[in-house]
PDB file of C-alpha atoms in Angstrom:
ATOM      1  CA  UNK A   1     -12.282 100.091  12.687  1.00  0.00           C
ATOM      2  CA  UNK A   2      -9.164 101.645  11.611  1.00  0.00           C
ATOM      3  CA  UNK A   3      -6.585  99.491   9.786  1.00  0.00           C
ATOM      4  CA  UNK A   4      -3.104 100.123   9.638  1.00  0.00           C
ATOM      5  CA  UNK A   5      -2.588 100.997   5.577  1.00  0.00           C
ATOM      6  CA  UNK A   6       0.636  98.634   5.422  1.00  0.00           C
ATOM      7  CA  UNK A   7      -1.430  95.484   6.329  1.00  0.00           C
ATOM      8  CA  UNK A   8      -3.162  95.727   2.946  1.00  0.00           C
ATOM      9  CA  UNK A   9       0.593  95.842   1.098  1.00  0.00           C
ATOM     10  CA  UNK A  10       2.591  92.654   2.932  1.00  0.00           C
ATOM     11  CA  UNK A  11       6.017  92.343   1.484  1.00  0.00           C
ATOM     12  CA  UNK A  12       8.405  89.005   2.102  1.00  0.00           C
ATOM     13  CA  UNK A  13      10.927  87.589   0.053  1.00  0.00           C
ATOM     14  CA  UNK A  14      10.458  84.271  -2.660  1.00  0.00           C
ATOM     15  CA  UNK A  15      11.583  81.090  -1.230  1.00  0.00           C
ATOM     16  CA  UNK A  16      13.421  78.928  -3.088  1.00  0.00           C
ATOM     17  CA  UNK A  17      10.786  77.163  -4.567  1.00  0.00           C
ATOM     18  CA  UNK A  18       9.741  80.520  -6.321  1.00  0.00           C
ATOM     19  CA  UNK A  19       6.951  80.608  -3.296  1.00  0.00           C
ATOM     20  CA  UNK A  20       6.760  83.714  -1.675  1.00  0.00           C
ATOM     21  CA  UNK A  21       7.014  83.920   1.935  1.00  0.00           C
ATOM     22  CA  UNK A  22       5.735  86.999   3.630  1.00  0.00           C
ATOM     23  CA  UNK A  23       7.202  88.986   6.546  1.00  0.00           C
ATOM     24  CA  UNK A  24       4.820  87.219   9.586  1.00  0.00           C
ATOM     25  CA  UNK A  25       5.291  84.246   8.003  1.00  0.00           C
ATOM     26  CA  UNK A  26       8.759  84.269   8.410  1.00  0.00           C
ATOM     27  CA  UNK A  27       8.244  85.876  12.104  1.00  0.00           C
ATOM     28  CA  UNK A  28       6.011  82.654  12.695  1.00  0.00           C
ATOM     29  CA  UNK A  29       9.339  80.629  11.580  1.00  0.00           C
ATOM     30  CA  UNK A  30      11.593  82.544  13.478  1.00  0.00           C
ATOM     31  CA  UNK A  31       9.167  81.814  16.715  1.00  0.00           C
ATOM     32  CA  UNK A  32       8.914  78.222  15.919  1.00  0.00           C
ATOM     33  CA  UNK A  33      12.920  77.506  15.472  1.00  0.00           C
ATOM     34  CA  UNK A  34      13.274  79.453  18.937  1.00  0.00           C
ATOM     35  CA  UNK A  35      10.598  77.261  21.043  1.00  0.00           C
ATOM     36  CA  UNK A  36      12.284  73.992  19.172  1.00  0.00           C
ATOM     37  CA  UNK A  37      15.658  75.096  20.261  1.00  0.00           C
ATOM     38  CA  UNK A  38      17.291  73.389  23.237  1.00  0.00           C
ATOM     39  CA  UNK A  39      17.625  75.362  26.347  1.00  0.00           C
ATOM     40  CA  UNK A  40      20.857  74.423  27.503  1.00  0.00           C
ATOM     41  CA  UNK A  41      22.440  75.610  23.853  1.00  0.00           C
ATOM     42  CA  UNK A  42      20.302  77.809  22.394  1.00  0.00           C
ATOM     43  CA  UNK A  43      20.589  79.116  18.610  1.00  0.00           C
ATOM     44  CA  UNK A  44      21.988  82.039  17.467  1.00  0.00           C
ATOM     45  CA  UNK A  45      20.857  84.782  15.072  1.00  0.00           C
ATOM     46  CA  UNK A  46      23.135  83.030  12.299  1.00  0.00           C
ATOM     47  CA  UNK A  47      22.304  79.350  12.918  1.00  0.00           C
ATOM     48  CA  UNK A  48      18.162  80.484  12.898  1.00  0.00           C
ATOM     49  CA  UNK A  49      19.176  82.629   9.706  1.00  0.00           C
ATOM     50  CA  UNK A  50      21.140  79.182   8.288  1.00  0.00           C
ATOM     51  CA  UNK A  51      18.005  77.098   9.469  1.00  0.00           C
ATOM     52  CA  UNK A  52      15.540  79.369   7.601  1.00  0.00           C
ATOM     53  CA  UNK A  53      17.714  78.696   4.589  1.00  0.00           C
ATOM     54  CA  UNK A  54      17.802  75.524   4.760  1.00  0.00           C
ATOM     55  CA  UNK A  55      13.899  75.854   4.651  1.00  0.00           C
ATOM     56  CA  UNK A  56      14.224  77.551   1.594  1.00  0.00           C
ATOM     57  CA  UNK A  57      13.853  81.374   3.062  1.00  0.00           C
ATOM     58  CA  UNK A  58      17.103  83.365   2.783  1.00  0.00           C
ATOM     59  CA  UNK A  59      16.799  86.122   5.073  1.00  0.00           C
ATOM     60  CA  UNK A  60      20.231  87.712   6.851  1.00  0.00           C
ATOM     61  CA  UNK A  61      21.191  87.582  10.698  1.00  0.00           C
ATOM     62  CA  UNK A  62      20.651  91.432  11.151  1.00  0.00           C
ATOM     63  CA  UNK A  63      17.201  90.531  10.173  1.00  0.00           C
ATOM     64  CA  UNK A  64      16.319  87.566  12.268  1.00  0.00           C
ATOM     65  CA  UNK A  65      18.099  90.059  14.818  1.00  0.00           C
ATOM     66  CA  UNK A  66      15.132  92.676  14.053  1.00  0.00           C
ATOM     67  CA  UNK A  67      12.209  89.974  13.854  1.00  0.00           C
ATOM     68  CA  UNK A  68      13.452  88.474  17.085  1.00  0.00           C
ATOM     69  CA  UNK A  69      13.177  91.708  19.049  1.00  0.00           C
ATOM     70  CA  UNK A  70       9.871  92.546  16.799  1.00  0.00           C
ATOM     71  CA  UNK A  71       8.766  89.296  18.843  1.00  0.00           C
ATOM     72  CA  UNK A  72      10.461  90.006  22.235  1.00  0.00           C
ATOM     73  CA  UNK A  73      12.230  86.804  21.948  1.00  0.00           C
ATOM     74  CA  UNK A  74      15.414  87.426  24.161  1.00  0.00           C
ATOM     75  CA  UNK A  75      19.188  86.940  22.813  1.00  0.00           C
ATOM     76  CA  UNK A  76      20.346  83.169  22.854  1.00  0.00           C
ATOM     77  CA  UNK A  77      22.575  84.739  25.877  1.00  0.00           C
ATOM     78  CA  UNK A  78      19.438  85.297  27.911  1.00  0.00           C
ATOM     79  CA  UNK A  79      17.685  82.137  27.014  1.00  0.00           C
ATOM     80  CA  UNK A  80      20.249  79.846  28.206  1.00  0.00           C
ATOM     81  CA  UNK A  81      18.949  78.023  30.764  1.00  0.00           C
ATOM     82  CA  UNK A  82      21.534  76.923  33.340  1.00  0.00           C
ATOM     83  CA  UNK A  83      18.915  74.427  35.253  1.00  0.00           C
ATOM     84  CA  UNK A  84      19.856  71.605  36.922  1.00  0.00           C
TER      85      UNK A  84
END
């Protein structure tokens, strides 16, 4: 079949361990902070990118911004859930 030629070459950043971390990795992290996230207060792009750090990945907001709509993962707006 026919492969997309930037699948062979897949770029990321080093963690802080010196590890490196590449970019659907990091989407996979981004995914798993949202689902963890409580409904009622959901996390912004800075607390995820703060969260990430604290993992050891420093990535900036604008880019968990770009990953999160890469993932059609709505704003933190328009996953607050106002359930009873």
């Amino acid at each position: 079949g026919v492969v997309e030629l930037r699948r062979f070459f897949t770029g990321g950043v080093e963690t802080a361990a010196g590890q490196p971390a590449g970019w659907e990795a990091i989407k996979a992290m981004v995914r798993a902070e949202v689902a963890a996230e409580d409904r009622a207060s959901p996390l912004s792009d800075e607390a995820i990118a703060r969260r990430l750090k604290e993992r050891g990945v420093t990535i900036a907001r604008r880019t968990v911004v770009k990953y999160r709509e890469q993932l059609g993962i709505p704003s933190a707006r328009h996953r607050k859930s106002h359930g009873a």
